[in-house]
Amino acid sequence: MLCTRLTNARFLTMDPDRPVAHDLGIWRGRIVGLDEEVTSLPAREVVDLQGATVLPGFVDSHVHLAWAGLKANTPSIAPCERVEDVLAVVARAVSRAAPGAWVDIAGYDQRALGRHLTAAELDRVGQGRKIFLMHDSGHACVVNSAVLDLLSAEVPHQDGFLAESAMTAVRQLRLPYSQEELADAIERAGRTCLAEGITACAEAGIGGGLLGHSPVELGAYQLLRDQGRLPLRVQLMAAGDTLRPRAAHRDDGIPRALDLGLRTGFGDDRLSLGALKIYTDGGMMARTAALTEPYEGMAHTGQFQDDSERIADLIVDGHLAGWQLAVHAIGDRAADLALDALERAQERRPRPTARHRVEHAGLIRPDQLPRFARLDVSAVVQPNFLRYFGDDYADVMGERRAPWMYRGRGFLDHGVTLVGSSDRPVTDGSPLRAIQFMVERASTSGRTIGPDEAITVDEALHAYTTAGAYACHWDDTAGTLAPGKRADLVVLGDDPRRVETSRIGDIDVVATYVDGRTEKGTP
């Protein structure tokens, strides 16, 4: 007897051998058959989906759940456009903070103000408290004098603005969040993912200096899992700076590793270790993405997170230790560094099944596309970056380079696996809105950005289902609706392939199933 039979629906299976079905049977969290294989079988529960469209659950291959959940409960200065309004928000947060506690503020983006805030301005309302304004990109912050006084004189800043490794120095001043606090934040963000049809995601960097929240951050996810509160499947990327030199046997060829040699693949189908996350550069929003040519109207080309050779060595060492690598590279100069190091790593120890990834691939020159293909490196892009920030990004890249941003067609035409993701909470995490952008390449203002990079609806759906599962080594259990796969599904109020492109992002998510059971999301 089936546990559940879903009927009267249009199942878009993403399986080329059987692309459409109308019935689907579930037993103990797995799909056991489609249509005539299950239609006549008895079932404990029969659910009439009343003509809805059903897809494999969306896979968001690059998120920050803990950060997203914490940010949701943090006072925000968005969308303030005047310094006076920002300071008023900070003053209210200071008045409510417990004595001695840091005062966290979210939503900081200098573009709304036309310049960066300064430590002196924060001092006016800080009452001597330690104030930390997190840049929306996650690559910078602004702090007041009470924080600057605690930093070494060698840490560079511009009137309280600190970027990349300098921001890491600030974060290291703070006591870590508790596992209970992180668990609550992760669950909160996970339920938002469910409401958008996401059934599995990859947490893009835990335990490290730039965006980690605790040296024992993985324990928060285990706590959630042990308590039955982990609402969706999560794969954890360990930050590259958590690797340490280890005296392994010389035959193992492992120069650096996590304790006990943990690496990609450890865990189960609910919580596991994924790729090793390695940062090369910063971000376009903070103007720290590393470019080969200067930003338009500016005299700089961004920056690397560290000495380029040290970054390359870490990439090679991670590969030698058996990790899948997820290399953050937004600018084209950073992509050169990533591809060079990945090529060197594969020459040292060929691992054709490693499925290494470049995260973001924000600005990729035409000559770099064949290298992605030759090295079999996936491109994990965030289409909603251009949907919401595209006007600004296009301006700072200029007319010649703007079409190279967050490519779609260019990757696919070169045989590169194109993977969709959000980088939540940097911007909107909705897969449907991202899919809409991938097809129409239009920002919210209506500006078309790189129209030749547009892809089809089917290709965009593939990026958020089958390709996402492939990038996370989940393709044997997820990404398509086929017998033996996990019963992770998203039920939609309309078919993305049949509505006007401009309506895809507004399609209702009717229900989300994980392990064959509907899960409650938080809209």
Short mmCIF file of C-alpha atoms in Angstrom, two decimals:
data_model
loop_
_atom_site.label_atom_id
_atom_site.label_comp_id
_atom_site.label_asym_id
_atom_site.label_seq_id
_atom_site.Cartn_x
_atom_site.Cartn_y
_atom_site.Cartn_z
CA MET A 1 0.00 0.00 0.00
CA LEU A 2 1.21 3.48 -0.89
CA CYS A 3 1.61 6.06 1.83
CA THR A 4 0.34 8.80 -0.51
CA ARG A 5 -0.84 9.09 -4.09
CA LEU A 6 -0.86 12.56 -5.60
CA THR A 7 -3.30 12.80 -8.47
CA ASN A 8 -4.92 15.18 -10.94
CA ALA A 9 -1.79 17.24 -11.45
CA ARG A 10 0.68 18.08 -14.18
CA PHE A 11 3.98 16.64 -12.97
CA LEU A 12 6.94 18.18 -14.79
CA THR A 13 9.43 15.50 -13.86
CA MET A 14 12.60 17.07 -15.35
CA ASP A 15 13.36 13.50 -16.45
CA PRO A 16 13.84 13.41 -20.26
CA ASP A 17 12.79 9.75 -20.36
CA ARG A 18 9.37 10.60 -18.91
CA PRO A 19 8.88 14.38 -18.90
CA VAL A 20 5.20 14.60 -17.83
CA ALA A 21 2.91 12.56 -15.58
CA HIS A 22 -0.49 12.99 -13.89
CA ASP A 23 -0.19 10.61 -10.88
CA LEU A 24 2.69 10.03 -8.47
CA GLY A 25 2.99 7.42 -5.73
CA ILE A 26 4.95 7.83 -2.49
CA TRP A 27 6.06 5.18 0.00
CA ARG A 28 8.18 5.98 3.03
CA GLY A 29 9.39 9.29 1.65
CA ARG A 30 10.37 7.97 -1.78
CA ILE A 31 8.73 8.12 -5.19
CA VAL A 32 7.77 4.57 -6.19
CA GLY A 33 6.10 5.16 -9.53
CA LEU A 34 4.19 7.39 -11.92
CA ASP A 35 0.84 7.09 -13.72
CA GLU A 36 -0.14 3.49 -14.55
CA GLU A 37 2.51 2.19 -12.13
CA VAL A 38 0.58 3.59 -9.16
CA THR A 39 -2.89 4.69 -10.30
CA SER A 40 -4.59 1.43 -9.31
CA LEU A 41 -2.63 0.87 -6.09
CA PRO A 42 -4.33 1.41 -2.71
CA ALA A 43 -3.03 4.35 -0.70
CA ARG A 44 -3.50 5.54 2.86
CA GLU A 45 -3.99 9.04 1.51
CA VAL A 46 -5.04 10.27 -1.92
CA VAL A 47 -4.48 13.97 -2.56
CA ASP A 48 -6.33 15.61 -5.45
CA LEU A 49 -4.11 18.51 -6.56
CA GLN A 50 -6.87 19.96 -8.74
CA GLY A 51 -4.80 20.49 -11.86
CA ALA A 52 -1.78 22.09 -10.17
CA THR A 53 1.72 21.93 -11.64
CA VAL A 54 4.28 19.91 -9.68
CA LEU A 55 8.06 20.07 -10.02
CA PRO A 56 10.98 18.54 -8.14
CA GLY A 57 11.63 20.66 -5.07
CA PHE A 58 13.85 23.62 -5.89
CA VAL A 59 17.50 23.34 -4.84
CA ASP A 60 19.13 26.59 -3.73
CA SER A 61 22.81 25.77 -4.08
CA HIS A 62 24.19 28.84 -2.27
CA VAL A 63 22.49 30.34 0.79
CA HIS A 64 23.38 31.69 4.24
CA LEU A 65 20.64 30.41 6.52
CA ALA A 66 22.08 31.51 9.86
CA TRP A 67 22.83 35.00 8.56
CA ALA A 68 19.38 35.23 6.95
CA GLY A 69 17.61 34.17 10.12
CA LEU A 70 19.61 36.55 12.31
CA LYS A 71 19.13 39.42 9.87
CA ALA A 72 15.35 38.95 9.93
CA ASN A 73 15.36 39.76 13.67
CA THR A 74 17.89 42.62 13.50
CA PRO A 75 16.97 46.33 13.29
CA SER A 76 17.42 47.47 9.70
CA ILE A 77 18.22 50.84 8.16
CA ALA A 78 16.87 49.84 4.75
CA PRO A 79 15.52 51.73 2.86
CA CYS A 80 16.84 54.89 4.57
CA GLU A 81 18.37 57.36 2.11
CA ARG A 82 19.44 60.09 4.53
CA VAL A 83 22.15 59.92 7.16
CA GLU A 84 19.81 61.49 9.72
CA ASP A 85 17.25 58.70 9.22
CA VAL A 86 19.95 56.04 9.58
CA LEU A 87 21.20 57.56 12.82
CA ALA A 88 17.65 57.66 14.18
CA VAL A 89 17.32 53.91 13.65
CA VAL A 90 20.70 53.32 15.29
CA ALA A 91 19.75 55.52 18.24
CA ARG A 92 16.56 53.50 18.83
CA ALA A 93 18.52 50.24 18.67
CA VAL A 94 21.08 51.58 21.15
CA SER A 95 18.34 52.59 23.59
CA ARG A 96 16.89 49.05 23.54
CA ALA A 97 20.17 47.11 23.76
CA ALA A 98 21.23 45.38 26.95
CA PRO A 99 24.14 46.99 28.80
CA GLY A 100 27.49 45.93 27.36
CA ALA A 101 25.91 44.20 24.32
CA TRP A 102 26.98 44.94 20.79
CA VAL A 103 24.40 46.84 18.75
CA ASP A 104 23.82 45.12 15.42
CA ILE A 105 22.21 46.94 12.50
CA ALA A 106 21.26 45.31 9.19
CA GLY A 107 20.41 46.72 5.77
CA TYR A 108 23.49 48.90 5.28
CA ASP A 109 24.22 49.82 1.65
CA GLN A 110 26.24 52.94 0.92
CA ARG A 111 24.64 53.30 -2.50
CA ALA A 112 21.37 54.44 -0.94
CA LEU A 113 23.21 57.25 0.88
CA GLY A 114 25.65 58.18 -1.88
CA ARG A 115 28.62 57.59 0.45
CA HIS A 116 29.72 55.55 3.43
CA LEU A 117 28.75 56.41 6.97
CA THR A 118 31.59 57.29 9.32
CA ALA A 119 32.56 56.22 12.80
CA ALA A 120 32.18 59.80 13.99
CA GLU A 121 28.56 59.90 12.82
CA LEU A 122 27.77 56.66 14.68
CA ASP A 123 29.51 58.05 17.76
CA ARG A 124 26.91 60.83 17.91
CA VAL A 125 24.18 58.31 18.79
CA GLY A 126 26.22 55.40 20.15
CA GLN A 127 26.38 56.35 23.83
CA GLY A 128 29.73 54.57 23.97
CA ARG A 129 28.24 51.22 22.85
CA LYS A 130 29.95 49.01 20.26
CA ILE A 131 28.00 49.44 17.00
CA PHE A 132 28.24 47.11 13.99
CA LEU A 133 26.48 47.89 10.71
CA MET A 134 26.67 44.88 8.38
CA HIS A 135 26.87 45.69 4.69
CA ASP A 136 24.17 43.89 2.71
CA SER A 137 26.84 42.20 0.59
CA GLY A 138 28.36 40.49 3.63
CA HIS A 139 31.77 41.80 2.57
CA ALA A 140 32.04 44.98 4.61
CA CYS A 141 30.80 46.82 7.69
CA VAL A 142 30.82 50.20 9.40
CA VAL A 143 31.64 50.50 13.09
CA ASN A 144 32.03 53.31 15.60
CA SER A 145 35.03 54.43 17.64
CA ALA A 146 34.20 52.07 20.51
CA VAL A 147 34.96 49.19 18.12
CA LEU A 148 37.91 50.82 16.37
CA ASP A 149 39.59 51.34 19.74
CA LEU A 150 39.67 47.54 20.19
CA LEU A 151 41.35 46.84 16.85
CA SER A 152 45.03 46.65 16.14
CA ALA A 153 46.43 49.77 14.46
CA GLU A 154 47.42 47.51 11.55
CA VAL A 155 43.78 46.82 10.59
CA PRO A 156 42.95 49.18 7.70
CA HIS A 157 39.73 51.18 7.67
CA GLN A 158 38.29 54.31 6.12
CA ASP A 159 36.63 56.37 8.85
CA GLY A 160 35.05 53.23 10.31
CA PHE A 161 34.37 51.39 7.05
CA LEU A 162 36.11 47.99 6.93
CA ALA A 163 36.05 45.54 4.03
CA GLU A 164 36.88 41.84 3.61
CA SER A 165 39.70 40.69 5.93
CA ALA A 166 39.49 43.94 7.90
CA MET A 167 35.83 43.17 8.66
CA THR A 168 36.90 39.69 9.75
CA ALA A 169 39.10 41.31 12.39
CA VAL A 170 36.02 43.06 13.79
CA ARG A 171 33.97 39.88 13.83
CA GLN A 172 36.74 38.09 15.73
CA LEU A 173 36.39 40.60 18.57
CA ARG A 174 32.95 39.26 19.36
CA LEU A 175 31.87 36.31 21.41
CA PRO A 176 30.27 33.66 19.17
CA TYR A 177 26.53 33.26 18.96
CA SER A 178 25.13 30.39 21.02
CA GLN A 179 24.09 27.21 19.24
CA GLU A 180 20.50 27.68 20.42
CA GLU A 181 20.38 31.20 18.99
CA LEU A 182 21.82 30.00 15.69
CA ALA A 183 19.44 27.05 15.58
CA ASP A 184 16.44 29.37 15.94
CA ALA A 185 17.77 31.59 13.15
CA ILE A 186 18.44 28.66 10.84
CA GLU A 187 14.96 27.23 11.36
CA ARG A 188 13.42 30.65 10.71
CA ALA A 189 15.28 31.04 7.40
CA GLY A 190 14.64 27.42 6.44
CA ARG A 191 10.90 27.86 6.73
CA THR A 192 11.08 30.90 4.48
CA CYS A 193 12.85 28.69 1.94
CA LEU A 194 10.04 26.14 2.18
CA ALA A 195 7.45 28.82 1.48
CA GLU A 196 9.28 29.48 -1.81
CA GLY A 197 9.32 25.83 -2.86
CA ILE A 198 12.91 25.10 -1.81
CA THR A 199 13.39 21.62 -0.36
CA ALA A 200 17.20 21.50 -0.18
CA CYS A 201 19.98 24.05 0.03
CA ALA A 202 23.72 24.43 0.45
CA GLU A 203 24.85 26.66 3.34
CA ALA A 204 27.75 28.57 1.81
CA GLY A 205 30.39 28.72 4.51
CA ILE A 206 30.24 27.89 8.22
CA GLY A 207 32.82 28.34 10.94
CA GLY A 208 35.07 30.76 9.05
CA GLY A 209 36.17 34.30 9.71
CA LEU A 210 34.21 36.22 7.07
CA LEU A 211 30.67 34.94 7.62
CA GLY A 212 30.93 32.24 10.30
CA HIS A 213 29.07 32.76 13.56
CA SER A 214 30.81 30.29 15.85
CA PRO A 215 33.80 27.94 15.80
CA VAL A 216 31.29 25.17 16.63
CA GLU A 217 28.65 26.36 14.15
CA LEU A 218 27.99 22.90 12.73
CA GLY A 219 26.65 21.94 16.14
CA ALA A 220 23.70 24.31 15.69
CA TYR A 221 22.59 22.36 12.61
CA GLN A 222 23.02 19.06 14.44
CA LEU A 223 20.97 20.45 17.32
CA LEU A 224 18.14 21.28 14.91
CA ARG A 225 18.33 17.85 13.33
CA ASP A 226 18.35 16.09 16.70
CA GLN A 227 15.28 18.07 17.77
CA GLY A 228 13.42 17.34 14.53
CA ARG A 229 13.40 21.06 13.66
CA LEU A 230 15.56 21.09 10.52
CA PRO A 231 12.82 21.89 8.01
CA LEU A 232 14.64 21.04 4.78
CA ARG A 233 17.75 19.28 3.56
CA VAL A 234 20.94 21.21 4.23
CA GLN A 235 24.43 20.66 2.92
CA LEU A 236 27.11 22.58 4.82
CA MET A 237 30.15 24.15 3.18
CA ALA A 238 33.06 24.44 5.59
CA ALA A 239 34.93 27.73 5.20
CA GLY A 240 38.40 27.26 3.75
CA ASP A 241 40.10 28.95 6.69
CA THR A 242 38.89 26.13 8.98
CA LEU A 243 41.45 23.75 7.43
CA ARG A 244 44.58 23.19 9.48
CA PRO A 245 47.91 21.51 8.67
CA ARG A 246 47.66 17.84 9.57
CA ALA A 247 50.44 15.26 9.82
CA ALA A 248 48.65 12.64 7.75
CA HIS A 249 50.43 9.63 6.28
CA ARG A 250 52.46 10.66 3.25
CA ASP A 251 50.57 8.18 1.07
CA ASP A 252 47.33 10.08 1.82
CA GLY A 253 48.78 13.26 0.35
CA ILE A 254 46.68 15.47 2.64
CA PRO A 255 48.52 18.69 3.62
CA ARG A 256 45.57 20.37 5.36
CA ALA A 257 42.28 19.05 6.70
CA LEU A 258 39.47 19.42 9.20
CA ASP A 259 39.91 17.48 12.41
CA LEU A 260 39.70 13.72 11.84
CA GLY A 261 39.84 14.26 8.08
CA LEU A 262 36.15 15.10 7.62
CA ARG A 263 35.37 16.14 4.06
CA THR A 264 32.66 16.38 1.41
CA GLY A 265 30.02 13.67 1.72
CA PHE A 266 30.05 13.05 5.48
CA GLY A 267 26.53 12.94 6.93
CA ASP A 268 23.15 11.72 5.75
CA ASP A 269 20.40 12.77 3.37
CA ARG A 270 19.11 15.45 5.79
CA LEU A 271 22.37 17.06 6.94
CA SER A 272 25.78 16.58 5.39
CA LEU A 273 29.10 18.20 4.61
CA GLY A 274 29.30 19.62 1.12
CA ALA A 275 32.01 21.61 -0.61
CA LEU A 276 34.91 23.49 0.92
CA LYS A 277 34.15 27.21 0.50
CA ILE A 278 37.17 29.30 -0.52
CA TYR A 279 37.02 33.05 -1.03
CA THR A 280 39.13 34.75 -3.68
CA ASP A 281 37.63 38.26 -3.88
CA GLY A 282 34.84 40.46 -2.53
CA GLY A 283 31.62 41.66 -4.14
CA MET A 284 30.32 44.11 -6.72
CA MET A 285 28.02 45.83 -4.25
CA ALA A 286 30.95 46.74 -2.01
CA ARG A 287 33.17 47.40 -5.10
CA THR A 288 35.64 44.76 -3.91
CA ALA A 289 35.13 42.12 -6.62
CA ALA A 290 38.54 41.66 -8.31
CA LEU A 291 38.48 42.84 -11.94
CA THR A 292 41.10 42.91 -14.67
CA GLU A 293 40.07 46.47 -15.55
CA PRO A 294 38.89 49.25 -13.20
CA TYR A 295 35.29 49.85 -12.27
CA GLU A 296 33.73 52.51 -14.49
CA GLY A 297 34.53 55.96 -13.18
CA MET A 298 36.79 54.59 -10.45
CA ALA A 299 40.52 54.14 -10.11
CA HIS A 300 40.59 50.65 -8.59
CA THR A 301 40.01 47.04 -9.63
CA GLY A 302 38.77 45.50 -6.39
CA GLN A 303 40.81 43.17 -4.23
CA PHE A 304 41.65 39.61 -3.34
CA GLN A 305 40.85 38.32 0.13
CA ASP A 306 44.48 37.36 0.69
CA ASP A 307 47.76 36.99 -1.16
CA SER A 308 46.87 35.33 -4.46
CA GLU A 309 49.42 32.54 -4.06
CA ARG A 310 48.12 31.66 -0.60
CA ILE A 311 44.59 31.46 -2.00
CA ALA A 312 45.76 29.23 -4.83
CA ASP A 313 47.64 26.98 -2.42
CA LEU A 314 44.52 26.59 -0.29
CA ILE A 315 42.50 25.58 -3.37
CA VAL A 316 45.10 22.98 -4.29
CA ASP A 317 45.35 21.67 -0.71
CA GLY A 318 41.57 21.37 -0.45
CA HIS A 319 41.49 19.35 -3.65
CA LEU A 320 44.31 17.09 -2.44
CA ALA A 321 42.40 16.48 0.82
CA GLY A 322 39.45 15.11 -1.17
CA TRP A 323 37.06 18.03 -0.95
CA GLN A 324 34.69 19.27 -3.57
CA LEU A 325 35.59 22.95 -3.90
CA ALA A 326 33.21 25.90 -4.06
CA VAL A 327 35.42 28.84 -5.00
CA HIS A 328 33.91 32.30 -4.51
CA ALA A 329 34.95 34.36 -7.54
CA ILE A 330 32.84 37.32 -8.63
CA GLY A 331 35.23 39.41 -10.74
CA ASP A 332 36.96 38.14 -13.86
CA ARG A 333 40.42 38.53 -12.27
CA ALA A 334 39.21 36.35 -9.39
CA ALA A 335 37.86 33.81 -11.89
CA ASP A 336 41.33 33.66 -13.50
CA LEU A 337 42.83 32.87 -10.11
CA ALA A 338 40.19 30.22 -9.38
CA LEU A 339 40.49 28.49 -12.75
CA ASP A 340 44.30 28.54 -12.67
CA ALA A 341 44.36 26.97 -9.22
CA LEU A 342 41.71 24.36 -10.07
CA GLU A 343 43.66 23.39 -13.16
CA ARG A 344 46.85 23.07 -11.11
CA ALA A 345 45.01 20.96 -8.55
CA GLN A 346 43.65 18.55 -11.15
CA GLU A 347 47.11 18.21 -12.69
CA ARG A 348 48.55 17.31 -9.27
CA ARG A 349 45.88 14.70 -8.55
CA PRO A 350 43.24 14.11 -11.23
CA ARG A 351 39.74 13.76 -9.76
CA PRO A 352 37.29 13.92 -12.67
CA THR A 353 34.28 13.33 -10.39
CA ALA A 354 35.08 16.20 -8.00
CA ARG A 355 32.41 18.53 -9.44
CA HIS A 356 34.25 21.68 -8.42
CA ARG A 357 32.21 24.87 -8.57
CA VAL A 358 32.77 28.59 -9.00
CA GLU A 359 30.35 30.50 -6.81
CA HIS A 360 28.82 33.64 -8.35
CA ALA A 361 30.88 33.83 -11.57
CA GLY A 362 29.65 37.41 -11.64
CA LEU A 363 31.79 38.75 -14.49
CA ILE A 364 33.12 36.15 -16.90
CA ARG A 365 34.97 37.19 -20.05
CA PRO A 366 34.28 35.32 -23.32
CA ASP A 367 37.75 33.72 -23.23
CA GLN A 368 37.05 32.21 -19.79
CA LEU A 369 33.98 30.22 -20.87
CA PRO A 370 35.94 27.44 -22.64
CA ARG A 371 38.12 27.06 -19.53
CA PHE A 372 35.06 26.41 -17.36
CA ALA A 373 34.02 23.70 -19.81
CA ARG A 374 37.45 22.13 -20.16
CA LEU A 375 37.89 21.92 -16.38
CA ASP A 376 34.30 20.69 -15.91
CA VAL A 377 33.62 23.44 -13.37
CA SER A 378 30.00 24.36 -12.63
CA ALA A 379 28.91 28.00 -12.52
CA VAL A 380 26.69 28.69 -9.49
CA VAL A 381 25.02 32.01 -10.31
CA GLN A 382 22.53 34.31 -8.54
CA PRO A 383 20.13 35.71 -11.16
CA ASN A 384 18.28 37.87 -8.64
CA PHE A 385 21.44 39.93 -8.18
CA LEU A 386 20.83 41.44 -11.61
CA ARG A 387 17.07 41.53 -11.14
CA TYR A 388 17.46 43.83 -8.12
CA PHE A 389 20.96 45.36 -8.47
CA GLY A 390 21.45 45.09 -12.21
CA ASP A 391 21.11 48.79 -13.01
CA ASP A 392 23.91 49.65 -10.61
CA TYR A 393 26.10 46.70 -11.62
CA ALA A 394 25.71 47.51 -15.32
CA ASP A 395 26.74 51.11 -14.66
CA VAL A 396 29.92 50.16 -12.80
CA MET A 397 30.87 47.52 -15.38
CA GLY A 398 30.19 49.71 -18.40
CA GLU A 399 28.58 48.94 -21.75
CA ARG A 400 31.22 46.48 -22.96
CA ARG A 401 31.38 44.33 -19.83
CA ALA A 402 27.75 44.45 -18.66
CA PRO A 403 26.65 41.59 -20.97
CA TRP A 404 29.24 39.30 -19.29
CA MET A 405 27.53 39.47 -15.89
CA TYR A 406 25.86 36.41 -14.37
CA ARG A 407 25.73 34.66 -17.70
CA GLY A 408 23.23 32.03 -18.76
CA ARG A 409 23.38 31.24 -22.48
CA GLY A 410 27.15 31.61 -22.64
CA PHE A 411 27.67 28.89 -20.06
CA LEU A 412 25.12 26.51 -21.56
CA ASP A 413 26.41 26.92 -25.11
CA HIS A 414 29.88 25.94 -23.89
CA GLY A 415 28.57 22.86 -22.08
CA VAL A 416 29.05 24.32 -18.59
CA THR A 417 26.64 23.19 -15.87
CA LEU A 418 24.59 26.28 -14.97
CA VAL A 419 23.30 26.21 -11.39
CA GLY A 420 20.76 28.61 -9.88
CA SER A 421 21.02 29.99 -6.35
CA SER A 422 20.20 33.06 -4.28
CA ASP A 423 23.00 33.94 -1.80
CA ARG A 424 20.14 34.64 0.62
CA PRO A 425 19.93 37.09 2.46
CA VAL A 426 21.99 39.31 0.15
CA THR A 427 18.88 39.53 -2.00
CA ASP A 428 15.50 37.92 -2.64
CA GLY A 429 15.69 34.13 -2.44
CA SER A 430 12.69 33.25 -4.63
CA PRO A 431 13.62 30.69 -7.31
CA LEU A 432 10.59 31.64 -9.41
CA ARG A 433 11.63 35.29 -9.57
CA ALA A 434 15.17 34.21 -10.43
CA ILE A 435 13.86 31.92 -13.16
CA GLN A 436 11.89 34.82 -14.59
CA PHE A 437 15.05 36.93 -14.77
CA MET A 438 17.03 34.16 -16.45
CA VAL A 439 14.46 34.13 -19.26
CA GLU A 440 13.81 37.85 -19.71
CA ARG A 441 17.11 39.36 -18.37
CA ALA A 442 15.26 42.44 -17.12
CA SER A 443 15.90 44.30 -13.87
CA THR A 444 13.01 45.57 -11.76
CA SER A 445 13.31 48.93 -13.53
CA GLY A 446 12.76 47.20 -16.89
CA ARG A 447 16.37 47.61 -18.02
CA THR A 448 17.55 44.69 -20.15
CA ILE A 449 20.98 43.41 -19.13
CA GLY A 450 22.85 41.06 -21.43
CA PRO A 451 19.82 39.94 -23.49
CA ASP A 452 21.95 37.46 -25.43
CA GLU A 453 22.46 35.57 -22.15
CA ALA A 454 18.73 34.77 -21.86
CA ILE A 455 17.81 31.09 -21.62
CA THR A 456 14.54 29.17 -21.94
CA VAL A 457 12.11 28.47 -19.12
CA ASP A 458 12.97 24.75 -19.27
CA GLU A 459 16.68 25.55 -19.00
CA ALA A 460 16.06 27.87 -16.04
CA LEU A 461 13.95 25.23 -14.27
CA HIS A 462 16.76 22.75 -14.89
CA ALA A 463 19.22 25.12 -13.17
CA TYR A 464 17.10 25.11 -9.99
CA THR A 465 16.32 21.38 -9.95
CA THR A 466 18.48 18.90 -11.83
CA ALA A 467 21.61 21.05 -12.03
CA GLY A 468 21.29 22.08 -8.38
CA ALA A 469 21.12 18.45 -7.34
CA TYR A 470 24.14 17.65 -9.52
CA ALA A 471 26.20 20.49 -8.03
CA CYS A 472 25.52 19.15 -4.53
CA HIS A 473 26.13 15.48 -5.41
CA TRP A 474 22.44 14.80 -4.81
CA ASP A 475 21.58 13.75 -8.37
CA ASP A 476 21.05 10.08 -7.39
CA THR A 477 18.25 11.07 -4.98
CA ALA A 478 16.94 14.49 -6.08
CA GLY A 479 16.49 16.84 -9.02
CA THR A 480 13.93 14.78 -10.96
CA LEU A 481 10.63 13.06 -10.20
CA ALA A 482 11.48 9.43 -10.86
CA PRO A 483 11.08 6.11 -9.03
CA GLY A 484 13.61 5.78 -6.23
CA LYS A 485 14.11 9.53 -5.81
CA ARG A 486 13.15 11.37 -2.63
CA ALA A 487 9.60 12.67 -2.63
CA ASP A 488 10.66 16.32 -2.43
CA LEU A 489 8.18 18.34 -4.50
CA VAL A 490 6.90 21.84 -5.05
CA VAL A 491 3.25 22.35 -6.01
CA LEU A 492 2.65 25.49 -8.08
CA GLY A 493 -0.54 27.33 -8.88
CA ASP A 494 0.43 27.58 -12.55
CA ASP A 495 2.87 26.14 -15.09
CA PRO A 496 5.95 28.37 -15.54
CA ARG A 497 6.23 27.14 -19.12
CA ARG A 498 2.69 28.22 -20.03
CA VAL A 499 2.31 31.66 -18.46
CA GLU A 500 3.71 34.95 -19.74
CA THR A 501 7.34 35.32 -18.72
CA SER A 502 6.52 38.45 -16.72
CA ARG A 503 4.17 36.36 -14.51
CA ILE A 504 6.56 33.54 -13.58
CA GLY A 505 7.82 35.24 -10.43
CA ASP A 506 4.27 35.71 -9.14
CA ILE A 507 3.16 32.08 -9.45
CA ASP A 508 1.80 30.83 -6.13
CA VAL A 509 3.66 28.13 -4.24
CA VAL A 510 0.69 26.03 -3.12
CA ALA A 511 2.61 23.42 -1.10
CA THR A 512 6.10 22.06 -0.51
CA TYR A 513 6.72 18.38 0.20
CA VAL A 514 9.84 17.00 1.89
CA ASP A 515 10.06 13.23 2.24
CA GLY A 516 6.52 12.98 0.92
CA ARG A 517 5.04 15.19 3.65
CA THR A 518 3.87 18.76 3.36
CA GLU A 519 6.08 21.12 5.31
CA LYS A 520 4.95 24.44 6.70
CA GLY A 521 6.84 27.45 5.46
CA THR A 522 6.94 31.03 6.70
CA PRO A 523 6.08 33.51 3.93
#
